[in-house]
Amino acid sequence: MNENGPRDADVSAFEPPEPHVIVLFGATGDLARRKLLPGLLHLERAGQLADCRIVGTSLEERTSAEFRNFAREACEDFGRDEFDEENWRNFERRLTYVSQAAGPAGPAGLSTAVAEAEASIGQPARRLHYLSVPPKAATPVIQMLGEAGLVGRSRIVMEKPFGTDLASARALNEKVHQVFPEERVFRIDHFLGKEAAQNILALRFANGLFEPIWNRNHIDHIQIDVPETLSVDGRGKFYDATGAFRDMVVTHLLQILGFVAMEPPVALEPQSITEEKNKVFRSLQPILPEHVVRGRYEGYRDEDGVSSDSKTETFIAIKASIDNWRWSGVPFYLRTGKQMAEGARIISIAFRPPPKSMFPADSGVGQYGPDHLTFDLDESSRISLSFYGKRPGAGMQLDKASLQFSLSDAGKEGDTLRAYERLIRDAMGGDHTLFTTADGIERLWAASAPMLEDPPDVQIYDRGSWGPKDIHDLIQPYRWRLPFERRWRD
Ligand code: BG6
């Protein structure tokens, strides 16, 4: 980030991709409707689809015309730009659909649909298979791609969760590797596609200011806090089989922790970044049940698709540790949950107080907690640095002040790609930088084993609260940073 704004996701920085056929599995599902189809429409508008066809497929019986209607509604409801007829017409002509319902289609039907899409491009195209399907459907889809002869010239994008524990993640990775080598697998974690997540790397490694203090000598503790006001919103069946840990922590929160805690990579390229992130995961200490609080919001068991004796957590808070030279003794607190008081995505770095204070106790020193560097992973990609300063006037009273920066200050907000857009575009270009690897994922499942094998009981929390009361004991002697004492400035 500099005064010219964040260039990394500036769409003009991308070369147009090679011709592509994107095969969208789960094309009529929730993610496709909310994020993937509107995201692809935005890539159209940004001139990033070039010669591309999109073959939608799912278990639902639909014609291509019906699928286009579905996609149009999805884009109207969830698109980020004002709906534009001309943009839509350009996009719509790329879309076809083939059903995977029992019947005539099957692998042969898919293979024909892809061949037709390729023929309409008129030159050899790459294939990007996007698996927006539940975990247990991933292996059959991969096998089917083999049977349909659709592995050549292909990359595959896989949605989380990647397995449900170490054994299942290993088994899944093995099955995937029987068909696709690791370099053609893109495990997507949309948090890493967020502009603000990449800004962590920029801030840490493009400046001489922060890196010298980015360690146990100067940092007291770190919080990665992602409360959500959402309920399970029509995703009860998926969520009840998944829970907050698998839905959010082992994926998004720990991946962000990887960016916050990694050593400087040798270069800004996929292999170096992955190596450093995976080293952090190797140093992550086993997550012990006594360092975990699990919660369930009042009334969760009455949600559609949720079992009436569900033991699934809708909230989780964890104290994690990284046992290496940089981070030994610095606790990392992670928290996320549904139906909480506020929605936020905050990373908060708390700095140690000065070794000795010359300010009298009644001056206000330390009264508002430690100095913090705070990242907001929201679209506005805000950063704040808070510190004590002198209150203007007589005497020496101290107040907490902050320096704040937001993407809108750079005047570049409109140029950026949203997480899914960015990541689809990266996968089309074969860029692994923001994707996760089989090794990294397996390591995270290994560290999670003690908690998964003996999970603490779920405690009930009120809707609209900050979680079960035990979260305060978990973070002692510190305090949760949220709710903020002071709001972000507009
Ligand atoms: C998804 C989870 O991966 O991330 C959802 O499945 C969660 O449960 C969502 O709500 C949060 O993502 P974002 O980008 O809206 O913060």
Short mmCIF file of C-alpha atoms and ligand atoms in Angstrom, two decimals:
data_model
loop_
_atom_site.label_atom_id
_atom_site.label_comp_id
_atom_site.label_asym_id
_atom_site.label_seq_id
_atom_site.Cartn_x
_atom_site.Cartn_y
_atom_site.Cartn_z
CA MET A 1 0.00 0.00 0.00
CA ASN A 2 1.35 3.45 -0.81
CA GLU A 3 -0.04 6.84 -1.60
CA ASN A 4 -1.01 5.62 -5.06
CA GLY A 5 -3.22 3.00 -3.46
CA PRO A 6 -3.08 -0.78 -3.44
CA ARG A 7 -1.90 -2.00 -6.83
CA ASP A 8 -1.96 -5.69 -6.12
CA ALA A 9 -5.62 -6.25 -6.90
CA ASP A 10 -5.91 -3.40 -9.35
CA VAL A 11 -7.56 -5.19 -12.26
CA SER A 12 -5.47 -3.36 -14.80
CA ALA A 13 -2.45 -5.17 -13.33
CA PHE A 14 -3.68 -8.50 -14.73
CA GLU A 15 -3.01 -9.79 -18.22
CA PRO A 16 -6.23 -11.17 -19.76
CA PRO A 17 -6.35 -14.93 -19.15
CA GLU A 18 -5.93 -17.64 -21.77
CA PRO A 19 -9.16 -19.03 -23.29
CA HIS A 20 -10.95 -21.05 -20.64
CA VAL A 21 -13.87 -23.35 -20.09
CA ILE A 22 -14.94 -23.02 -16.47
CA VAL A 23 -16.95 -26.02 -15.30
CA LEU A 24 -18.93 -24.95 -12.27
CA PHE A 25 -20.00 -27.90 -10.11
CA GLY A 26 -22.76 -26.97 -7.66
CA ALA A 27 -23.84 -24.28 -10.15
CA THR A 28 -27.32 -23.95 -8.65
CA GLY A 29 -26.13 -23.90 -5.02
CA ASP A 30 -25.92 -21.12 -2.47
CA LEU A 31 -22.28 -20.16 -3.04
CA ALA A 32 -22.73 -20.05 -6.81
CA ARG A 33 -25.79 -17.83 -6.39
CA ARG A 34 -24.32 -15.44 -3.83
CA LYS A 35 -20.69 -15.19 -4.83
CA LEU A 36 -19.49 -17.16 -7.85
CA LEU A 37 -21.95 -16.13 -10.59
CA PRO A 38 -22.03 -12.45 -9.51
CA GLY A 39 -18.22 -12.58 -9.20
CA LEU A 40 -17.85 -13.98 -12.72
CA LEU A 41 -20.19 -11.27 -14.01
CA HIS A 42 -17.93 -8.67 -12.43
CA LEU A 43 -14.89 -10.26 -14.09
CA GLU A 44 -16.78 -9.90 -17.38
CA ARG A 45 -17.27 -6.21 -16.71
CA ALA A 46 -13.61 -5.81 -15.75
CA GLY A 47 -12.57 -7.41 -19.07
CA GLN A 48 -11.07 -10.39 -17.29
CA LEU A 49 -13.01 -13.25 -18.86
CA ALA A 50 -11.65 -12.93 -22.40
CA ASP A 51 -12.46 -16.10 -24.37
CA CYS A 52 -14.23 -18.00 -21.67
CA ARG A 53 -17.26 -20.29 -21.53
CA ILE A 54 -18.97 -21.39 -18.33
CA VAL A 55 -20.60 -24.80 -18.12
CA GLY A 56 -22.82 -25.02 -15.05
CA THR A 57 -23.62 -28.42 -13.64
CA SER A 58 -25.36 -29.82 -10.57
CA LEU A 59 -27.76 -32.56 -9.57
CA GLU A 60 -30.74 -30.39 -10.48
CA GLU A 61 -32.62 -30.86 -13.76
CA ARG A 62 -32.46 -27.57 -15.66
CA THR A 63 -32.13 -26.43 -19.22
CA SER A 64 -29.44 -23.93 -20.19
CA ALA A 65 -32.17 -21.28 -20.57
CA GLU A 66 -33.39 -21.95 -17.03
CA PHE A 67 -29.83 -21.79 -15.71
CA ARG A 68 -29.31 -18.43 -17.38
CA ASN A 69 -32.48 -17.15 -15.67
CA PHE A 70 -31.18 -18.44 -12.36
CA ALA A 71 -27.82 -16.78 -12.96
CA ARG A 72 -29.47 -13.50 -13.92
CA GLU A 73 -31.50 -13.43 -10.73
CA ALA A 74 -28.40 -14.28 -8.70
CA CYS A 75 -26.49 -11.41 -10.32
CA GLU A 76 -29.37 -8.99 -9.85
CA ASP A 77 -29.73 -9.93 -6.18
CA PHE A 78 -26.08 -10.27 -5.18
CA GLY A 79 -24.04 -8.41 -7.82
CA ARG A 80 -21.80 -5.64 -6.51
CA ASP A 81 -22.31 -3.35 -9.52
CA GLU A 82 -25.54 -1.83 -10.71
CA PHE A 83 -27.07 -4.41 -13.04
CA ASP A 84 -26.17 -3.52 -16.61
CA GLU A 85 -28.07 -5.14 -19.52
CA GLU A 86 -25.20 -4.97 -21.97
CA ASN A 87 -22.77 -6.47 -19.51
CA TRP A 88 -25.30 -9.20 -18.76
CA ARG A 89 -25.82 -10.02 -22.46
CA ASN A 90 -22.07 -10.42 -22.94
CA PHE A 91 -21.92 -12.69 -19.92
CA GLU A 92 -25.05 -14.70 -20.66
CA ARG A 93 -23.81 -15.94 -24.01
CA ARG A 94 -21.01 -17.73 -22.17
CA LEU A 95 -23.35 -19.84 -20.01
CA THR A 96 -24.63 -23.36 -20.66
CA TYR A 97 -25.87 -26.04 -18.30
CA VAL A 98 -25.76 -29.80 -18.08
CA SER A 99 -27.49 -31.79 -15.34
CA GLN A 100 -25.79 -34.52 -13.31
CA ALA A 101 -29.13 -35.97 -12.16
CA ALA A 102 -29.42 -39.73 -12.67
CA GLY A 103 -30.26 -40.14 -16.34
CA PRO A 104 -28.73 -39.57 -19.69
CA ALA A 105 -26.03 -36.99 -18.81
CA GLY A 106 -23.35 -38.48 -16.50
CA PRO A 107 -19.68 -38.20 -17.46
CA ALA A 108 -20.44 -38.49 -21.18
CA GLY A 109 -22.98 -35.64 -21.03
CA LEU A 110 -20.48 -33.41 -19.22
CA SER A 111 -17.74 -34.29 -21.64
CA THR A 112 -20.01 -33.38 -24.60
CA ALA A 113 -21.01 -30.08 -22.98
CA VAL A 114 -17.35 -29.15 -22.43
CA ALA A 115 -16.44 -30.19 -25.98
CA GLU A 116 -19.21 -27.95 -27.33
CA ALA A 117 -18.04 -25.04 -25.21
CA GLU A 118 -14.48 -25.55 -26.46
CA ALA A 119 -15.66 -25.76 -30.05
CA SER A 120 -17.46 -22.44 -29.67
CA ILE A 121 -14.19 -20.83 -28.51
CA GLY A 122 -12.56 -22.10 -31.67
CA GLN A 123 -9.12 -22.75 -30.20
CA PRO A 124 -7.68 -25.04 -27.51
CA ALA A 125 -8.80 -23.84 -24.11
CA ARG A 126 -7.75 -24.50 -20.56
CA ARG A 127 -10.30 -25.99 -18.22
CA LEU A 128 -10.99 -24.79 -14.72
CA HIS A 129 -13.17 -27.15 -12.71
CA TYR A 130 -14.68 -25.28 -9.78
CA LEU A 131 -15.97 -27.72 -7.15
CA SER A 132 -18.55 -25.79 -5.18
CA VAL A 133 -19.87 -29.01 -3.66
CA PRO A 134 -20.13 -30.48 -0.13
CA PRO A 135 -17.02 -32.34 1.11
CA LYS A 136 -18.45 -35.80 0.53
CA ALA A 137 -19.26 -34.98 -3.11
CA ALA A 138 -15.69 -33.88 -3.91
CA THR A 139 -14.23 -37.36 -4.45
CA PRO A 140 -17.03 -38.61 -6.76
CA VAL A 141 -16.74 -35.41 -8.82
CA ILE A 142 -12.99 -35.86 -9.18
CA GLN A 143 -13.44 -39.48 -10.23
CA MET A 144 -16.06 -38.42 -12.73
CA LEU A 145 -13.71 -35.86 -14.24
CA GLY A 146 -11.30 -38.73 -14.84
CA GLU A 147 -14.03 -40.86 -16.46
CA ALA A 148 -15.23 -37.94 -18.58
CA GLY A 149 -11.70 -37.44 -19.96
CA LEU A 150 -11.65 -33.89 -18.59
CA VAL A 151 -8.35 -33.96 -16.71
CA GLY A 152 -6.07 -32.79 -19.53
CA ARG A 153 -5.38 -29.03 -19.69
CA SER A 154 -7.26 -28.73 -16.39
CA ARG A 155 -6.92 -27.05 -13.05
CA ILE A 156 -9.26 -27.73 -10.19
CA VAL A 157 -10.55 -25.31 -7.55
CA MET A 158 -11.76 -26.93 -4.34
CA GLU A 159 -13.95 -25.37 -1.70
CA LYS A 160 -13.42 -25.97 2.02
CA PRO A 161 -13.73 -27.76 4.32
CA PHE A 162 -10.90 -30.01 3.08
CA GLY A 163 -11.82 -33.05 5.09
CA THR A 164 -13.20 -33.09 8.61
CA ASP A 165 -10.09 -34.29 10.45
CA LEU A 166 -6.56 -35.43 9.69
CA ALA A 167 -7.51 -38.90 8.44
CA SER A 168 -10.23 -37.66 6.10
CA ALA A 169 -8.07 -34.79 4.82
CA ARG A 170 -5.27 -37.24 4.02
CA ALA A 171 -7.69 -39.57 2.29
CA LEU A 172 -9.16 -36.68 0.28
CA ASN A 173 -5.73 -35.38 -0.73
CA GLU A 174 -4.72 -38.86 -1.80
CA LYS A 175 -7.81 -39.25 -3.99
CA VAL A 176 -7.28 -35.81 -5.50
CA HIS A 177 -3.64 -36.59 -6.25
CA GLN A 178 -4.57 -39.81 -8.03
CA VAL A 179 -6.18 -37.60 -10.67
CA PHE A 180 -4.64 -34.11 -10.33
CA PRO A 181 -1.05 -33.34 -9.30
CA GLU A 182 -0.75 -30.80 -6.48
CA GLU A 183 0.35 -28.00 -8.82
CA ARG A 184 -3.02 -28.16 -10.55
CA VAL A 185 -5.06 -28.09 -7.33
CA PHE A 186 -6.27 -24.74 -5.98
CA ARG A 187 -7.79 -25.06 -2.50
CA ILE A 188 -9.65 -21.84 -2.09
CA ASP A 189 -9.88 -19.90 1.15
CA HIS A 190 -11.71 -16.72 0.30
CA PHE A 191 -10.31 -14.86 3.35
CA LEU A 192 -6.90 -14.89 1.67
CA GLY A 193 -8.44 -13.25 -1.39
CA LYS A 194 -9.60 -10.28 0.65
CA GLU A 195 -7.73 -7.11 -0.17
CA ALA A 196 -7.10 -6.50 3.52
CA ALA A 197 -5.50 -9.91 4.03
CA GLN A 198 -2.95 -9.16 1.35
CA ASN A 199 -2.38 -5.80 2.97
CA ILE A 200 -1.00 -7.66 6.00
CA LEU A 201 1.85 -8.84 3.79
CA ALA A 202 2.32 -5.38 2.30
CA LEU A 203 2.39 -3.65 5.64
CA ARG A 204 4.74 -6.17 7.20
CA PHE A 205 7.20 -6.66 4.38
CA ALA A 206 7.11 -3.46 2.32
CA ASN A 207 8.08 -1.27 5.29
CA GLY A 208 11.04 -1.12 7.58
CA LEU A 209 8.85 0.22 10.35
CA PHE A 210 6.93 -2.80 11.61
CA GLU A 211 9.04 -5.87 11.01
CA PRO A 212 11.70 -5.04 13.68
CA ILE A 213 9.00 -4.99 16.37
CA TRP A 214 6.96 -7.91 14.96
CA ASN A 215 7.97 -10.44 17.59
CA ARG A 216 7.70 -11.61 21.19
CA ASN A 217 9.91 -8.78 22.46
CA HIS A 218 7.38 -6.14 21.50
CA ILE A 219 4.07 -7.89 20.90
CA ASP A 220 2.06 -8.92 23.92
CA HIS A 221 -0.78 -10.89 22.35
CA ILE A 222 -2.81 -11.11 19.15
CA GLN A 223 -6.53 -11.47 18.51
CA ILE A 224 -8.20 -12.68 15.33
CA ASP A 225 -11.86 -12.01 15.92
CA VAL A 226 -14.62 -12.70 13.40
CA PRO A 227 -18.04 -12.45 15.08
CA GLU A 228 -21.01 -12.69 12.70
CA THR A 229 -24.59 -11.51 13.15
CA LEU A 230 -25.78 -14.07 10.57
CA SER A 231 -27.59 -17.21 11.66
CA VAL A 232 -27.15 -20.42 9.69
CA ASP A 233 -29.52 -18.88 7.12
CA GLY A 234 -30.93 -21.80 5.17
CA ARG A 235 -27.59 -23.67 5.42
CA GLY A 236 -28.67 -25.67 8.49
CA LYS A 237 -27.92 -29.08 7.02
CA PHE A 238 -24.42 -28.14 5.86
CA TYR A 239 -23.66 -26.18 9.01
CA ASP A 240 -24.85 -28.83 11.44
CA ALA A 241 -22.46 -31.31 9.88
CA THR A 242 -19.64 -28.75 9.97
CA GLY A 243 -19.74 -26.36 12.94
CA ALA A 244 -17.83 -23.16 13.62
CA PHE A 245 -14.40 -24.76 13.97
CA ARG A 246 -14.46 -26.51 10.59
CA ASP A 247 -16.40 -23.76 8.84
CA MET A 248 -14.22 -20.85 9.96
CA VAL A 249 -11.22 -21.65 12.17
CA VAL A 250 -9.34 -24.46 10.49
CA THR A 251 -9.79 -22.56 7.26
CA HIS A 252 -10.07 -18.80 7.42
CA LEU A 253 -8.82 -17.80 10.87
CA LEU A 254 -5.76 -20.04 10.90
CA GLN A 255 -4.86 -19.05 7.34
CA ILE A 256 -4.93 -15.41 8.42
CA LEU A 257 -2.81 -16.34 11.41
CA GLY A 258 -0.34 -17.78 8.90
CA PHE A 259 0.00 -14.36 7.20
CA VAL A 260 0.34 -12.55 10.52
CA ALA A 261 2.93 -14.91 11.98
CA MET A 262 5.07 -16.02 9.04
CA GLU A 263 8.73 -15.15 8.54
CA PRO A 264 9.58 -12.86 5.61
CA PRO A 265 9.37 -15.00 2.47
CA VAL A 266 12.37 -15.19 0.15
CA ALA A 267 10.26 -13.69 -2.64
CA LEU A 268 6.72 -12.61 -3.31
CA GLU A 269 5.90 -15.77 -5.13
CA PRO A 270 3.76 -18.78 -4.34
CA GLN A 271 6.36 -21.29 -3.26
CA SER A 272 8.14 -18.97 -0.84
CA ILE A 273 4.95 -17.70 0.72
CA THR A 274 3.54 -21.20 1.07
CA GLU A 275 6.77 -22.46 2.62
CA GLU A 276 6.73 -19.75 5.29
CA LYS A 277 3.04 -20.15 6.02
CA ASN A 278 3.41 -23.91 6.36
CA LYS A 279 6.35 -23.44 8.76
CA VAL A 280 4.02 -21.46 11.01
CA PHE A 281 1.53 -24.30 10.86
CA ARG A 282 4.26 -26.76 11.81
CA SER A 283 5.07 -24.65 14.88
CA LEU A 284 1.42 -24.33 15.86
CA GLN A 285 1.02 -26.13 19.18
CA PRO A 286 -1.71 -28.76 19.55
CA ILE A 287 -5.02 -27.08 20.33
CA LEU A 288 -5.97 -28.38 23.76
CA PRO A 289 -9.59 -28.72 24.93
CA GLU A 290 -8.83 -26.55 28.01
CA HIS A 291 -7.90 -23.71 25.66
CA VAL A 292 -11.22 -23.82 23.84
CA VAL A 293 -14.71 -22.44 24.54
CA ARG A 294 -17.53 -23.83 22.38
CA GLY A 295 -20.98 -22.31 22.26
CA ARG A 296 -24.37 -22.71 20.62
CA TYR A 297 -26.81 -19.87 20.19
CA GLU A 298 -30.17 -20.12 21.87
CA GLY A 299 -32.66 -21.69 19.46
CA TYR A 300 -30.09 -23.16 17.04
CA ARG A 301 -31.58 -26.65 17.37
CA ASP A 302 -34.88 -25.31 15.99
CA GLU A 303 -33.29 -24.09 12.75
CA ASP A 304 -34.26 -25.89 9.52
CA GLY A 305 -31.94 -28.76 8.73
CA VAL A 306 -30.48 -28.87 12.26
CA SER A 307 -30.87 -31.97 14.39
CA SER A 308 -32.93 -31.53 17.58
CA ASP A 309 -30.11 -33.04 19.69
CA SER A 310 -27.29 -31.34 17.78
CA LYS A 311 -23.93 -31.07 19.56
CA THR A 312 -22.52 -28.77 16.88
CA GLU A 313 -20.95 -25.49 17.99
CA THR A 314 -22.02 -22.21 16.39
CA PHE A 315 -19.34 -20.35 18.34
CA ILE A 316 -15.75 -21.07 19.18
CA ALA A 317 -12.95 -19.23 20.94
CA ILE A 318 -9.42 -20.62 21.13
CA LYS A 319 -6.12 -19.74 22.72
CA ALA A 320 -3.41 -20.85 20.28
CA SER A 321 0.39 -20.78 20.58
CA ILE A 322 3.18 -20.87 18.09
CA ASP A 323 6.31 -22.39 19.44
CA ASN A 324 9.12 -20.72 17.53
CA TRP A 325 11.72 -18.04 18.24
CA ARG A 326 9.53 -15.21 17.04
CA TRP A 327 6.33 -16.11 18.88
CA SER A 328 7.16 -18.22 21.91
CA GLY A 329 5.01 -17.02 24.83
CA VAL A 330 2.72 -14.79 22.72
CA PRO A 331 -0.87 -16.03 22.89
CA PHE A 332 -3.06 -15.86 19.78
CA TYR A 333 -6.78 -15.63 20.60
CA LEU A 334 -9.20 -16.64 17.89
CA ARG A 335 -12.96 -16.19 18.09
CA THR A 336 -15.86 -16.59 15.70
CA GLY A 337 -19.56 -17.37 15.95
CA LYS A 338 -22.99 -16.93 14.45
CA GLN A 339 -25.79 -14.69 15.78
CA MET A 340 -23.44 -12.51 17.75
CA ALA A 341 -23.77 -8.89 18.78
CA GLU A 342 -21.91 -7.41 15.81
CA GLY A 343 -20.35 -8.53 12.56
CA ALA A 344 -16.64 -7.75 12.29
CA ARG A 345 -13.39 -9.24 10.99
CA ILE A 346 -10.60 -7.86 13.10
CA ILE A 347 -6.95 -8.68 13.64
CA SER A 348 -5.62 -6.88 16.64
CA ILE A 349 -1.94 -6.75 17.53
CA ALA A 350 -1.42 -5.60 21.12
CA PHE A 351 2.02 -4.16 21.90
CA ARG A 352 3.81 -4.46 25.20
CA PRO A 353 3.72 -1.45 27.51
CA PRO A 354 6.96 0.49 28.04
CA PRO A 355 9.21 -1.16 30.66
CA LYS A 356 8.85 1.75 33.04
CA SER A 357 6.39 4.63 33.15
CA MET A 358 7.27 8.14 34.25
CA PHE A 359 3.62 9.20 34.07
CA PRO A 360 1.62 9.34 37.29
CA ALA A 361 -1.05 6.70 37.74
CA ASP A 362 -3.84 9.29 37.45
CA SER A 363 -2.53 10.61 34.11
CA GLY A 364 -4.54 7.99 32.19
CA VAL A 365 -1.49 6.02 31.11
CA GLY A 366 -2.42 2.44 30.25
CA GLN A 367 -6.04 3.17 31.10
CA TYR A 368 -7.32 2.33 27.62
CA GLY A 369 -5.32 -0.83 27.17
CA PRO A 370 -2.13 -1.36 25.18
CA ASP A 371 -1.16 0.28 21.91
CA HIS A 372 -2.76 -1.63 19.08
CA LEU A 373 -2.28 -2.16 15.41
CA THR A 374 -5.66 -3.22 14.07
CA PHE A 375 -6.55 -4.61 10.66
CA ASP A 376 -10.15 -4.67 9.53
CA LEU A 377 -10.61 -7.41 6.94
CA ASP A 378 -13.78 -5.76 5.69
CA GLU A 379 -14.00 -4.58 2.05
CA SER A 380 -12.87 -1.13 3.20
CA SER A 381 -9.60 -2.72 4.31
CA ARG A 382 -8.99 -0.39 7.24
CA ILE A 383 -5.92 -0.20 9.42
CA SER A 384 -5.53 1.67 12.66
CA LEU A 385 -2.57 2.32 14.92
CA SER A 386 -3.56 3.47 18.39
CA PHE A 387 -1.25 5.06 20.94
CA TYR A 388 -1.24 7.39 23.94
CA GLY A 389 -0.81 11.11 23.35
CA LYS A 390 -1.04 14.21 25.44
CA ARG A 391 -4.47 15.73 25.97
CA PRO A 392 -4.15 19.39 24.85
CA GLY A 393 -4.03 21.87 27.72
CA ALA A 394 -2.40 22.27 31.08
CA GLY A 395 -0.77 19.36 32.94
CA MET A 396 0.02 15.94 31.51
CA GLN A 397 -3.16 14.00 30.94
CA LEU A 398 -3.01 11.20 28.39
CA ASP A 399 -5.62 10.11 25.88
CA LYS A 400 -5.71 7.27 23.39
CA ALA A 401 -5.45 8.49 19.81
CA SER A 402 -5.26 6.63 16.52
CA LEU A 403 -3.94 6.92 13.00
CA GLN A 404 -6.36 5.34 10.58
CA PHE A 405 -6.19 4.39 6.95
CA SER A 406 -8.86 2.92 4.69
CA LEU A 407 -8.90 1.73 1.11
CA SER A 408 -11.28 4.57 0.28
CA ASP A 409 -8.54 7.05 1.32
CA ALA A 410 -6.51 5.72 -1.60
CA GLY A 411 -9.42 6.40 -3.97
CA LYS A 412 -9.01 2.93 -5.45
CA GLU A 413 -11.91 1.03 -3.94
CA GLY A 414 -13.69 0.56 -7.27
CA ASP A 415 -10.61 -0.97 -8.90
CA THR A 416 -10.22 -3.87 -6.57
CA LEU A 417 -11.46 -7.38 -7.11
CA ARG A 418 -13.48 -8.96 -4.34
CA ALA A 419 -12.14 -12.14 -2.79
CA TYR A 420 -13.78 -14.71 -5.06
CA GLU A 421 -13.18 -12.65 -8.19
CA ARG A 422 -9.54 -12.28 -7.34
CA LEU A 423 -9.08 -15.96 -6.56
CA ILE A 424 -10.92 -17.26 -9.63
CA ARG A 425 -8.77 -14.93 -11.70
CA ASP A 426 -5.60 -16.16 -9.97
CA ALA A 427 -6.57 -19.81 -10.53
CA MET A 428 -7.14 -19.09 -14.24
CA GLY A 429 -3.64 -17.65 -14.35
CA GLY A 430 -2.19 -20.63 -12.43
CA ASP A 431 -1.07 -18.42 -9.52
CA HIS A 432 -1.01 -20.38 -6.24
CA THR A 433 0.06 -17.52 -3.95
CA LEU A 434 -3.27 -17.16 -2.17
CA PHE A 435 -4.24 -20.84 -2.10
CA THR A 436 -3.58 -23.51 0.48
CA THR A 437 -1.62 -26.73 0.05
CA ALA A 438 -2.25 -30.34 1.02
CA ASP A 439 0.65 -30.23 3.55
CA GLY A 440 -0.54 -27.04 5.21
CA ILE A 441 -4.09 -28.29 5.57
CA GLU A 442 -2.98 -31.65 7.00
CA ARG A 443 -0.77 -29.92 9.52
CA LEU A 444 -3.68 -27.78 10.73
CA TRP A 445 -5.84 -30.88 11.17
CA ALA A 446 -3.02 -32.57 13.08
CA ALA A 447 -2.76 -29.61 15.50
CA SER A 448 -6.55 -29.66 15.92
CA ALA A 449 -6.68 -33.33 16.90
CA PRO A 450 -6.70 -32.99 20.75
CA MET A 451 -9.65 -30.61 20.61
CA LEU A 452 -11.55 -32.62 17.98
CA GLU A 453 -11.05 -35.88 19.89
CA ASP A 454 -12.21 -34.48 23.20
CA PRO A 455 -14.20 -31.31 22.52
CA PRO A 456 -15.32 -29.30 25.55
CA ASP A 457 -19.08 -29.17 26.15
CA VAL A 458 -21.07 -26.66 24.19
CA GLN A 459 -22.41 -23.75 26.27
CA ILE A 460 -25.53 -21.84 25.32
CA TYR A 461 -25.22 -18.13 24.55
CA ASP A 462 -27.89 -15.53 23.89
CA ARG A 463 -28.46 -14.37 20.35
CA GLY A 464 -26.96 -10.94 19.95
CA SER A 465 -24.29 -11.52 22.62
CA TRP A 466 -20.50 -11.92 22.43
CA GLY A 467 -20.59 -15.65 23.22
CA PRO A 468 -20.63 -17.78 26.39
CA LYS A 469 -19.33 -16.07 29.54
CA ASP A 470 -16.26 -18.36 29.77
CA ILE A 471 -14.63 -16.41 26.93
CA HIS A 472 -13.52 -13.85 29.51
CA ASP A 473 -11.64 -16.47 31.54
CA LEU A 474 -10.04 -17.82 28.38
CA ILE A 475 -8.44 -14.49 27.57
CA GLN A 476 -7.38 -13.53 31.12
CA PRO A 477 -5.39 -11.37 31.97
CA TYR A 478 -6.32 -9.58 28.74
CA ARG A 479 -9.68 -8.45 27.36
CA TRP A 480 -11.41 -9.04 24.07
CA ARG A 481 -10.85 -6.07 21.88
CA LEU A 482 -14.44 -6.12 20.57
CA PRO A 483 -16.75 -4.34 21.09
CA PHE A 484 -14.49 -1.38 20.36
CA GLU A 485 -14.51 1.43 22.87
CA ARG A 486 -14.26 3.88 20.02
CA ARG A 487 -15.76 3.49 16.54
CA TRP A 488 -13.73 3.60 13.35
CA ARG A 489 -13.71 7.08 11.88
CA ASP A 490 -15.69 7.42 8.64
C1 BG6 B 1 -17.79 -18.85 4.78
C2 BG6 B 1 -18.51 -19.60 5.86
O1 BG6 B 1 -16.67 -19.58 4.35
O2 BG6 B 1 -17.35 -17.60 5.29
C3 BG6 B 1 -19.69 -18.80 6.35
O3 BG6 B 1 -18.96 -20.85 5.35
C4 BG6 B 1 -19.24 -17.42 6.78
O4 BG6 B 1 -20.35 -19.46 7.43
C5 BG6 B 1 -18.43 -16.76 5.67
O5 BG6 B 1 -20.39 -16.64 7.06
C6 BG6 B 1 -17.84 -15.45 6.13
O6 BG6 B 1 -17.22 -14.85 5.04
P1 BG6 B 1 -17.24 -13.27 4.84
O7 BG6 B 1 -16.34 -13.02 3.69
O8 BG6 B 1 -18.67 -12.90 4.57
O9 BG6 B 1 -16.75 -12.71 6.13
#
